[in-house]
PDB file of C-alpha atoms and ligand atoms in Angstrom:
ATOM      1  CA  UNK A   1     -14.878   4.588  -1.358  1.00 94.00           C
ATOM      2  CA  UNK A   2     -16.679   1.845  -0.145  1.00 96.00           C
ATOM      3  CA  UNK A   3     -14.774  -1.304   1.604  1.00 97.00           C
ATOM      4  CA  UNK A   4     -14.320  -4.222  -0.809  1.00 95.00           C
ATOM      5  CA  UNK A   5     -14.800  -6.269   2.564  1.00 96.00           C
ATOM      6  CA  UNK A   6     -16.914  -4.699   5.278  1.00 97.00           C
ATOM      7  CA  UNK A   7     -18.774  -2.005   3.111  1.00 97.00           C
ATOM      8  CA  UNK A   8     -17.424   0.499   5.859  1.00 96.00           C
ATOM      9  CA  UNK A   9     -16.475   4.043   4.582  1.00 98.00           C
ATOM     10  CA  UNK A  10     -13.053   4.283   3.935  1.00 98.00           C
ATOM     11  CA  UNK A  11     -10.877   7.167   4.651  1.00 98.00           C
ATOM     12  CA  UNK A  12      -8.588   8.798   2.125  1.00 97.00           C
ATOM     13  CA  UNK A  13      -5.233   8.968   2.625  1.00 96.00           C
ATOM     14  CA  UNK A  14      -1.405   8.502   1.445  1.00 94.00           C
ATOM     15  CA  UNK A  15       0.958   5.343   1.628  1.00 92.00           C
ATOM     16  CA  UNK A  16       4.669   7.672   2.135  1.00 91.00           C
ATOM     17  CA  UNK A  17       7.845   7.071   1.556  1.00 88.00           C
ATOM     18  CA  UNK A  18      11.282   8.630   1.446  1.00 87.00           C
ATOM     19  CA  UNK A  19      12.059   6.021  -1.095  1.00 83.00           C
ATOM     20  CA  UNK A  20      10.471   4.352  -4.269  1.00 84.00           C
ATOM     21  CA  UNK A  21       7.863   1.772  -2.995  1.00 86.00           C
ATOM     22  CA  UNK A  22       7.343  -1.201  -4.788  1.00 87.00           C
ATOM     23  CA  UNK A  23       5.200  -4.584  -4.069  1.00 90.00           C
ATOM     24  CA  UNK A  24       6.965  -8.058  -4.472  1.00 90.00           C
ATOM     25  CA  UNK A  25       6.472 -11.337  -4.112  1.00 90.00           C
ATOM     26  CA  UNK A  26       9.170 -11.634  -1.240  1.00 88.00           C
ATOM     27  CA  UNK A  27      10.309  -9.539   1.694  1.00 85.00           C
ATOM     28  CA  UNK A  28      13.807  -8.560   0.494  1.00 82.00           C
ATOM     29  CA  UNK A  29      14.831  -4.572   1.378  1.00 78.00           C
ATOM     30  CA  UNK A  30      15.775  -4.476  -2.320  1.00 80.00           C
ATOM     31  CA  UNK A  31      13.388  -4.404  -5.069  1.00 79.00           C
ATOM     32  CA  UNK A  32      13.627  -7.463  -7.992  1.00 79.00           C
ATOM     33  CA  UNK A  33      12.913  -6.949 -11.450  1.00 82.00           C
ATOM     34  CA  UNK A  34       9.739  -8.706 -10.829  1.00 88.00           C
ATOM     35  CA  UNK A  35       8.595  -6.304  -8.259  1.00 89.00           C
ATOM     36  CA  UNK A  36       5.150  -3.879  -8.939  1.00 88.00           C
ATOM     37  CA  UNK A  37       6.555  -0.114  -9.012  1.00 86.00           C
ATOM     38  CA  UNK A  38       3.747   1.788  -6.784  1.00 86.00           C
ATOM     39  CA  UNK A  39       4.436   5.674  -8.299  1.00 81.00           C
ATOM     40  CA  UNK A  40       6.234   7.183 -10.822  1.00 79.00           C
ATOM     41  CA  UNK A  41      10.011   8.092  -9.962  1.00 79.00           C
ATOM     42  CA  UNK A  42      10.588  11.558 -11.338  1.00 82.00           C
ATOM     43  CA  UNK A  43      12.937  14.395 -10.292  1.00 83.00           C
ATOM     44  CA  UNK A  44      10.304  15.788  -8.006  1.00 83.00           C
ATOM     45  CA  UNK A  45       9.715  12.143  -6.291  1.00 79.00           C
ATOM     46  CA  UNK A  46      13.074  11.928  -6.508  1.00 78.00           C
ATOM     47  CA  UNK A  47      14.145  14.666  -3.885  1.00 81.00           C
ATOM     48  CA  UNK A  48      10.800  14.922  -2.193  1.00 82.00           C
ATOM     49  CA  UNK A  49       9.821  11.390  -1.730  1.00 84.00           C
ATOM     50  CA  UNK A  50       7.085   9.553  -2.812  1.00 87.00           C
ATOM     51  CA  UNK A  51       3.394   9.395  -2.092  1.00 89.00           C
ATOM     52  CA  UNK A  52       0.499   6.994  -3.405  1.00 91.00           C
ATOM     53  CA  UNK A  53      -3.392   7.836  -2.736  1.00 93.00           C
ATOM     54  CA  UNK A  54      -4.949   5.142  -0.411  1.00 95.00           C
ATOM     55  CA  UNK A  55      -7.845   4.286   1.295  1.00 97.00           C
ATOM     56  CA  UNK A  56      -8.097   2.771   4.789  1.00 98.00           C
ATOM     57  CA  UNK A  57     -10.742   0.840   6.586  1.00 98.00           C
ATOM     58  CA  UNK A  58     -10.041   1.134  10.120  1.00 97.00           C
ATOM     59  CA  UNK A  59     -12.687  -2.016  10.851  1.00 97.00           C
ATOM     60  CA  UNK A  60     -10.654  -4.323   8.703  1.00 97.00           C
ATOM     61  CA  UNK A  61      -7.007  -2.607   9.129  1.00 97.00           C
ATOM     62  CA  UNK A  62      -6.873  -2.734   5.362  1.00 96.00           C
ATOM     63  CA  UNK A  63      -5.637  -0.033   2.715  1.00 96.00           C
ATOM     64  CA  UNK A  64      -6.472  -0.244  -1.127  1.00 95.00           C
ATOM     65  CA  UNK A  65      -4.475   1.345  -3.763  1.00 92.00           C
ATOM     66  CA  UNK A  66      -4.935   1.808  -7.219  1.00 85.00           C
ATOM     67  CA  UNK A  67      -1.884   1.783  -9.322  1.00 82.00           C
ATOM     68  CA  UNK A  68      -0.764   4.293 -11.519  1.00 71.00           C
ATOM     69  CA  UNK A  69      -0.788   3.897 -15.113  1.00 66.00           C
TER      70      UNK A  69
HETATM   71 ZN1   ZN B   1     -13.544  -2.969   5.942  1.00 92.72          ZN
END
């Protein structure tokens, strides 16, 4: 994938987490019921963790995700 930014090649990767990971409007350690869920909670996720596929740009320091559906 191409940089939406730069046009640099990105690297693929994984955002991690021993938690759910959700994106919000605020800062707050606890997720609102406005927040963006980032991955599917199941059982697996659950006890393992959770993972999202992400691509990084090391000349911009940015990542892009796409969500899942
Ligand atoms: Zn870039």
């Amino acid at each position: 994938m191409k940089c939406l930014c730069c046009g640099n090649e990105m690297e693929k990767g994984f955002i991690k987490s021993s938690h759910q990971i959700f994106w919000g409007k605020d800062n707050g350690f606890w997720s609102s019921g406005d927040d963006i869920r980032l991955a599917k909670v199941t059982f697996d996720t659950f006890v393992k963790g959770n993972s999202i596929e992400s691509f990084y740009c090391s000349n911009c320091q940015k990542i892009i995700i796409s969500l899942e559906k």
